[in-house]
Short mmCIF file of C-alpha atoms and ligand atoms in Angstrom, two decimals:
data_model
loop_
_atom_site.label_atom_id
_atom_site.label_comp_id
_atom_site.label_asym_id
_atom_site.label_seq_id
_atom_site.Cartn_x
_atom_site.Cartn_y
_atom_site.Cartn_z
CA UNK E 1 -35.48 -64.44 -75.96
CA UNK E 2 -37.76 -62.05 -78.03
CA UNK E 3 -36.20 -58.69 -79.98
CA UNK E 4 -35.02 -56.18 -77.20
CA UNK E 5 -37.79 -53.48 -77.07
CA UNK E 6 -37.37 -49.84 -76.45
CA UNK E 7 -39.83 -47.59 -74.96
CA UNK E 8 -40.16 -43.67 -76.56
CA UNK E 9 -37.38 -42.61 -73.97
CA UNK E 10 -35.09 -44.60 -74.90
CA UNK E 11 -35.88 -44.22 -78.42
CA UNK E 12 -34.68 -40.59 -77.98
CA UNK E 13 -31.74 -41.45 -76.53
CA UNK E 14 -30.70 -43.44 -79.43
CA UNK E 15 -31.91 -40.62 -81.70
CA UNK E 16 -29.38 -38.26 -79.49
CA UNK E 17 -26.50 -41.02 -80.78
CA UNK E 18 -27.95 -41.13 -83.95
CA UNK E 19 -28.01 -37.55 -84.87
CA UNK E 20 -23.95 -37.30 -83.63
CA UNK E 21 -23.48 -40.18 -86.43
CA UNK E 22 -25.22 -38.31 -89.06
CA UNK E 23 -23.91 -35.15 -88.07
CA UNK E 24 -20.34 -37.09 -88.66
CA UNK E 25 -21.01 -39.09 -92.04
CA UNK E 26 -22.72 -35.82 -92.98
CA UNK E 27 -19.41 -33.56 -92.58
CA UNK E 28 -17.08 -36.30 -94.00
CA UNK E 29 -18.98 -36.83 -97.18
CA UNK E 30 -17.97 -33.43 -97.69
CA UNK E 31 -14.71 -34.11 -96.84
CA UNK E 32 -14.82 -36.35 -99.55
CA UNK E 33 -12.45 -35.43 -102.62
CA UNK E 34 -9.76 -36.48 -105.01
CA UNK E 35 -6.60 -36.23 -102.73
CA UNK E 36 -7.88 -36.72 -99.76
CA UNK E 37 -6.74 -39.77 -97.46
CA UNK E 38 -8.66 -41.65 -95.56
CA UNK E 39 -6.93 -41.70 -92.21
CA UNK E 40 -8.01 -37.53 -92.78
CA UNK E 41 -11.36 -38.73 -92.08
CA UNK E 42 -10.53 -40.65 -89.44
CA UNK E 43 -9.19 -38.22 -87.43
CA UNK E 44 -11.92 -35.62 -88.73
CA UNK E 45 -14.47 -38.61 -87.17
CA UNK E 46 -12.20 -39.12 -83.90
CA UNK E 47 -11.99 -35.42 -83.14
CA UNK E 48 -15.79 -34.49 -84.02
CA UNK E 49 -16.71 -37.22 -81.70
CA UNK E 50 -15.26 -36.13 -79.33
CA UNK E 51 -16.63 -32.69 -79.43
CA UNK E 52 -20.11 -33.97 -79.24
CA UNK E 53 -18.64 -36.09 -75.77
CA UNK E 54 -19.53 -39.70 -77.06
CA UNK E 55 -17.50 -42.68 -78.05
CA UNK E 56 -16.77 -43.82 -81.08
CA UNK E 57 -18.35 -47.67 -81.19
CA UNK E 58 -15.80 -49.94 -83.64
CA UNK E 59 -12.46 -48.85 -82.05
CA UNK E 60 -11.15 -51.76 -80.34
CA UNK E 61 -14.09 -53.23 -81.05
CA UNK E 62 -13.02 -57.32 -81.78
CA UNK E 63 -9.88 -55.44 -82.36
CA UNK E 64 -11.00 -53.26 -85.26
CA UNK E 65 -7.97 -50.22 -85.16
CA UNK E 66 -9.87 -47.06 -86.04
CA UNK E 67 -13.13 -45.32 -85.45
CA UNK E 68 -14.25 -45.10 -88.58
CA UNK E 69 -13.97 -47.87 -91.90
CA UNK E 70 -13.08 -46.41 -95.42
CA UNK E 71 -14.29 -49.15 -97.84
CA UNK E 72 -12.53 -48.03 -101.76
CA UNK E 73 -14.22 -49.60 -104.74
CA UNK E 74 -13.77 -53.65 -104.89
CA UNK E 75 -13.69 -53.23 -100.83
CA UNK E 76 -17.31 -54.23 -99.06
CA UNK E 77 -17.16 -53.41 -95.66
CA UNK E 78 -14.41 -53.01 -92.65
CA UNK E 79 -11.74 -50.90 -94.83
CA UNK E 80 -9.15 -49.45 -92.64
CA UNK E 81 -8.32 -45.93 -92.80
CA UNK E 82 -4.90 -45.62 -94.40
CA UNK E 83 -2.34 -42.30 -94.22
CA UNK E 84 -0.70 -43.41 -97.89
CA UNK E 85 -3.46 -44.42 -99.95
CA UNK E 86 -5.53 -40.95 -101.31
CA UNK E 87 -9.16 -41.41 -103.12
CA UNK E 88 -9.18 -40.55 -106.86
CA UNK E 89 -11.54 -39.40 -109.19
CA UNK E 90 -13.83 -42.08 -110.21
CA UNK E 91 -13.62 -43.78 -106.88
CA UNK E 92 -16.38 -44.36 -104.48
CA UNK E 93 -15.49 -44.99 -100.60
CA UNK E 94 -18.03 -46.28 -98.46
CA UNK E 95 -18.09 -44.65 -95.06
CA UNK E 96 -19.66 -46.76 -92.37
CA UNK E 97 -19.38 -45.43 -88.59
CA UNK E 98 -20.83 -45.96 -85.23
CA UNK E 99 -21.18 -44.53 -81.81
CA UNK E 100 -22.26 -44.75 -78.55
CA UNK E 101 -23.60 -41.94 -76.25
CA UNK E 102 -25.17 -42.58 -72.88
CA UNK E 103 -25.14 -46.41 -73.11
CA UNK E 104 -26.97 -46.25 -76.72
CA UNK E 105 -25.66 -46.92 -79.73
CA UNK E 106 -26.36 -45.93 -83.17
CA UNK E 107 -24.52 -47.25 -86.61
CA UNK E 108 -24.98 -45.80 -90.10
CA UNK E 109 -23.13 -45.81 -93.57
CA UNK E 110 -23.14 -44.33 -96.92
CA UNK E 111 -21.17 -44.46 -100.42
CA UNK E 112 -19.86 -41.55 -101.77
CA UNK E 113 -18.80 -40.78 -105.43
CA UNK E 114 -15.40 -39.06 -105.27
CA UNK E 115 -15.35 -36.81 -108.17
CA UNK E 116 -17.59 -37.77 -111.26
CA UNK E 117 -17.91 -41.19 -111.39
CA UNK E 118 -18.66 -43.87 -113.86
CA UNK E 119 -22.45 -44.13 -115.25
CA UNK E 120 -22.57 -48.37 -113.70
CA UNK E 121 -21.24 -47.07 -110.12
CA UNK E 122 -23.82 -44.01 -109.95
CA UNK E 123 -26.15 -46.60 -110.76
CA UNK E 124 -24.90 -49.33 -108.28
CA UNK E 125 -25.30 -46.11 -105.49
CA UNK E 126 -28.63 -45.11 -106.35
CA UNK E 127 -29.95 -49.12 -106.50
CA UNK E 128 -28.24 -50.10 -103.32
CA UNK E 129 -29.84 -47.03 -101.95
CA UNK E 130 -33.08 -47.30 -102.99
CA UNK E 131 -32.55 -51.29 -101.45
CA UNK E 132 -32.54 -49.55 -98.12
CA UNK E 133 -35.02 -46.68 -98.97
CA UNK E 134 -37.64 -50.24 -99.63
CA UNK E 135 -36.21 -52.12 -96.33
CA UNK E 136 -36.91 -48.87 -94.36
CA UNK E 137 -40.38 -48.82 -95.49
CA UNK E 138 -40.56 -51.99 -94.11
CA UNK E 139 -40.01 -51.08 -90.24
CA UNK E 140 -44.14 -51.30 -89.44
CA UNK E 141 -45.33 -53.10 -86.57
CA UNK E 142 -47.03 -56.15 -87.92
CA UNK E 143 -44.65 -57.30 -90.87
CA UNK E 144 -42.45 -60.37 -90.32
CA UNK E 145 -38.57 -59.78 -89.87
CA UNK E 146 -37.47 -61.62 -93.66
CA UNK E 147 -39.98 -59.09 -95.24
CA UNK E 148 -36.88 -56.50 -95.09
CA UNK E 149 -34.21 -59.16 -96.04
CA UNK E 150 -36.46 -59.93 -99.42
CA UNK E 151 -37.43 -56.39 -100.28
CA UNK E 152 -33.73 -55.63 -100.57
CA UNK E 153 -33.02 -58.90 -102.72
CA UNK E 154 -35.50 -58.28 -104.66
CA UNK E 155 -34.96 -54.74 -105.48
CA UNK E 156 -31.07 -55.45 -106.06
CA UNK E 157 -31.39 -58.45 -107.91
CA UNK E 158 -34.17 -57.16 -110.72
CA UNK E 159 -31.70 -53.98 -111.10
CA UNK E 160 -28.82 -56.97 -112.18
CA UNK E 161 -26.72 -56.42 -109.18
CA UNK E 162 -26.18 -58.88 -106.19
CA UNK E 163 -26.59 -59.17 -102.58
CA UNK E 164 -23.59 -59.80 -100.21
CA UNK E 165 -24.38 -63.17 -97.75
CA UNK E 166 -21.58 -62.97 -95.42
CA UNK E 167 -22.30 -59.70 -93.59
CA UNK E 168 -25.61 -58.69 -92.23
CA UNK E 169 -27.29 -55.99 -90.44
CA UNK E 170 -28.45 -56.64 -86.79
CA UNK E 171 -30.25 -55.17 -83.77
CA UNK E 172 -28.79 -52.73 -81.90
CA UNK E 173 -28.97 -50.77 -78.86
CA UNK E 174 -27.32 -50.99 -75.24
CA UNK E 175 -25.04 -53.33 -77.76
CA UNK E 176 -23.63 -52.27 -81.36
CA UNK E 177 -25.00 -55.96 -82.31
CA UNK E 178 -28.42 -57.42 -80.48
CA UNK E 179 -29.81 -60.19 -81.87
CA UNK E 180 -30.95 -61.11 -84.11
CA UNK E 181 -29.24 -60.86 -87.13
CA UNK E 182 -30.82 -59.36 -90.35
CA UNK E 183 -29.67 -61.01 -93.91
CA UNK E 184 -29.91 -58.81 -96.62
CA UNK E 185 -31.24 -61.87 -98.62
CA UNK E 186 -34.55 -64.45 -98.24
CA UNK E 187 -38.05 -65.16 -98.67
CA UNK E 188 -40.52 -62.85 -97.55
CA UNK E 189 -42.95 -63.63 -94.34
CA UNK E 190 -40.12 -65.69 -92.29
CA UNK E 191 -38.97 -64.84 -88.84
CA UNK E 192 -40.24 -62.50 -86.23
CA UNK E 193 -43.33 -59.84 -86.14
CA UNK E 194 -42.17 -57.12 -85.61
CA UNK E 195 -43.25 -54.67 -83.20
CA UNK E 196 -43.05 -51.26 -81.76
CA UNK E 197 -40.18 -50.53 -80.36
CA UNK E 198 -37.84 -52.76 -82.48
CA UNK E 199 -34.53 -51.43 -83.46
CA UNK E 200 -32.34 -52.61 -86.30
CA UNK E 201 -29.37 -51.33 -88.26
CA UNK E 202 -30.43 -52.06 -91.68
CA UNK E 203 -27.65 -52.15 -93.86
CA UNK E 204 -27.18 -53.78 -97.58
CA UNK E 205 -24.23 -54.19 -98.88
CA UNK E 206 -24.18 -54.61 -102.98
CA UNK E 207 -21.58 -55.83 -105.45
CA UNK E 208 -21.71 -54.70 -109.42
CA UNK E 209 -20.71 -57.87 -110.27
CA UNK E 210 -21.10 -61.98 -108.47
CA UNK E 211 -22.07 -62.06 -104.42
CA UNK E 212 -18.42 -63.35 -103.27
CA UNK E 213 -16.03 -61.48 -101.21
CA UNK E 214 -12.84 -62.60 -99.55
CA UNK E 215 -11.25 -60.94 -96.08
CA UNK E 216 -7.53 -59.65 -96.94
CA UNK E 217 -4.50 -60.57 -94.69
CA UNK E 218 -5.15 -57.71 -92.19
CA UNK E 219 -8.13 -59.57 -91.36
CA UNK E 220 -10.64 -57.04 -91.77
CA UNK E 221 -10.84 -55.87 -95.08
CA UNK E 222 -13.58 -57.84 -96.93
CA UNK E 223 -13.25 -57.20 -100.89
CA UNK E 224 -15.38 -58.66 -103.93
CA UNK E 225 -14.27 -62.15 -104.96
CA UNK E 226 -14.27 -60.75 -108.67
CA UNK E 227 -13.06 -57.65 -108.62
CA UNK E 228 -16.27 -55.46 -109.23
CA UNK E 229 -17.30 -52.70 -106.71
CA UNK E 230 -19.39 -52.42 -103.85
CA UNK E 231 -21.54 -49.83 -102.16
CA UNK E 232 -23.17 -49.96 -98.88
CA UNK E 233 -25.64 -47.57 -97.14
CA UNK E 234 -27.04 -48.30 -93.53
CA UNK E 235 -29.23 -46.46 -91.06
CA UNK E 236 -30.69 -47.38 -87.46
CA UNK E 237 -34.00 -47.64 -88.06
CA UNK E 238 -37.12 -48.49 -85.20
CA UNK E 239 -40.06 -49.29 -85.55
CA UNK E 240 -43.15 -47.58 -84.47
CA UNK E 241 -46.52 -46.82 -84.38
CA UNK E 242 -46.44 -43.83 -86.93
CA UNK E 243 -44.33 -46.12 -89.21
CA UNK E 244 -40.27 -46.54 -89.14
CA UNK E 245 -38.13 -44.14 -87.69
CA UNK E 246 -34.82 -42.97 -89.14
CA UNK E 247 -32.77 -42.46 -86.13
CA UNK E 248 -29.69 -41.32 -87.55
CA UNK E 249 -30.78 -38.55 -88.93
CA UNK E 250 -32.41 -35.37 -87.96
CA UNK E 251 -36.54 -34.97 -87.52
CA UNK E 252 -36.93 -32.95 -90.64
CA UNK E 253 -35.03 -35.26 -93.45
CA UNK E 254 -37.47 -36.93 -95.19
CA UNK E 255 -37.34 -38.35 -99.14
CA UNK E 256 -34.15 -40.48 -99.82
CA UNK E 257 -32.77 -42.66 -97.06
CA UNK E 258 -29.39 -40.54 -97.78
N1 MF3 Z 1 -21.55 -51.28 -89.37
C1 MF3 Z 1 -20.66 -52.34 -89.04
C2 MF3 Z 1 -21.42 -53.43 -88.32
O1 MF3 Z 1 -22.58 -53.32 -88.17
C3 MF3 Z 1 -19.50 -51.85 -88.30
C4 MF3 Z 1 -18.66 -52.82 -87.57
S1 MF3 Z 1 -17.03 -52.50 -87.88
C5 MF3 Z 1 -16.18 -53.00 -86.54
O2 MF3 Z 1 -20.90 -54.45 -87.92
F1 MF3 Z 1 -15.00 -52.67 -86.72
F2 MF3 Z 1 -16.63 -52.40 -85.48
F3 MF3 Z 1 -16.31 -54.31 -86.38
CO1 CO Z 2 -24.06 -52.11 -88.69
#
């Protein structure tokens, strides 16, 4: 079984599910202050969602309790929105949320500083950034599936930060995750060609400090095994003919994948 393939039609119809998530992550970055909970932006996500008449894609997905996961400082990926526990200043909270819209589905994250942050975090943002603004540029027909894996590794790694093994992006499309699955680590030149048509969800995750993480007693939260932060930025990304295609976000955006 080859990587699914989607034609320019349904293309757009992941770009309509891709716009509602960056229309979402978009609002509730600015939502995004010292004070603020977030189970707020949960139910900012929930009820915005709605509006736009699609469904959120990780509720009650494997179990997962909320639509949106709030990732604080030493937590990676799959933090759980919380009512008690308010961001501070110096934080960052990575925001990673999904949906589906007319049997599509688009997934995207991003990091935000809360406040003014410490000079290492701003730096661990803009590297683990810049990790996805390389992969991206890697979405051409032609190029081998591990060339994305290595360009973030490589551009993480020479910046003295390190690459999270345990979670990886995927494929995605009439499913959240298609296969296969894409490593954010590896030798260039490895795995399948791409080719038009190819959607993945690109998505590094970073730690300041060693690669280890743990998964707390709720079962979902994954945190650092040392202690040092984490960021994480994602985007659906296809690939075509005039080069790779952002899908969650609008037309216009270019520079900076966020
Ligand atoms: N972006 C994450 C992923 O690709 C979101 C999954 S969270 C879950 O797996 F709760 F839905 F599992
Ligand atoms: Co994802």
């Amino acid at each position: 079984m080859g990587i699914n393939l989607r034609s320019p039609a349904e293309l757009e119809k992941m770009h309509r599910a891709g716009l509602i998530v960056w229309d979402v992550l978009t609002l509730l970055r600015e939502m995004v202050r010292p004070g603020a909970t977030t189970m707020e932006l949960e139910k900012y996500a929930e009820r915005r969602t709605d509006e736009h008449h699609a469904r959120p894609a990780f509720k009650g997905y494997l179990g997962y309790p909320c639509v949106l996961c709030a990732s604080i400082n030493d937590e990676v990926v799959h933090g759980i929105p919380s009512p008690t526990r308010k961001l501070k200043e110096g934080d960052i909270v990575s925001l990673d949320f999904g949906v589906e819209f007319e049997g599509y589905y688009a997934d995207a994250a991003v990091t935000v500083p809360v406040g003014k942050i410490r000079p290492e975090l701003r730096e661990l943002l803009r590297v683990t950034r810049e990790a996805l603004d390389h992969a991206i540029d890697k979405m051409r027909p032609g190029n081998r599936l591990s060339d994305i894996s290595a360009a973030v590794q490589t551009w993480v790694e020479r910046n003295g930060f390190s690459v999270v093994r345990e979670f990886v992006g995927h494929s995605i499309g009439t499913k959240m995750h298609e296969d296969p699955q894409l490593p954010n680590y590896g030798d260039p030149g490895h795995g399948p060609r791409l080719q038009e048509g190819m959607v993945l969800a690109i998505e590094p995750m970073v730690n300041a400090g060693g690669p280890g993480v743990r998964v707390l007693e709720d079962k979902w939260t994954a945190v650092t095994a040392d202690g040092s932060c984490s960021a994480h930025f994602e985007h659906t990304v296809a690939a075509t003919s005039n080069g790779p295609w952002v899908l969650t976000r609008p037309r216009g955006v270019t520079g900076p994948s966020w």
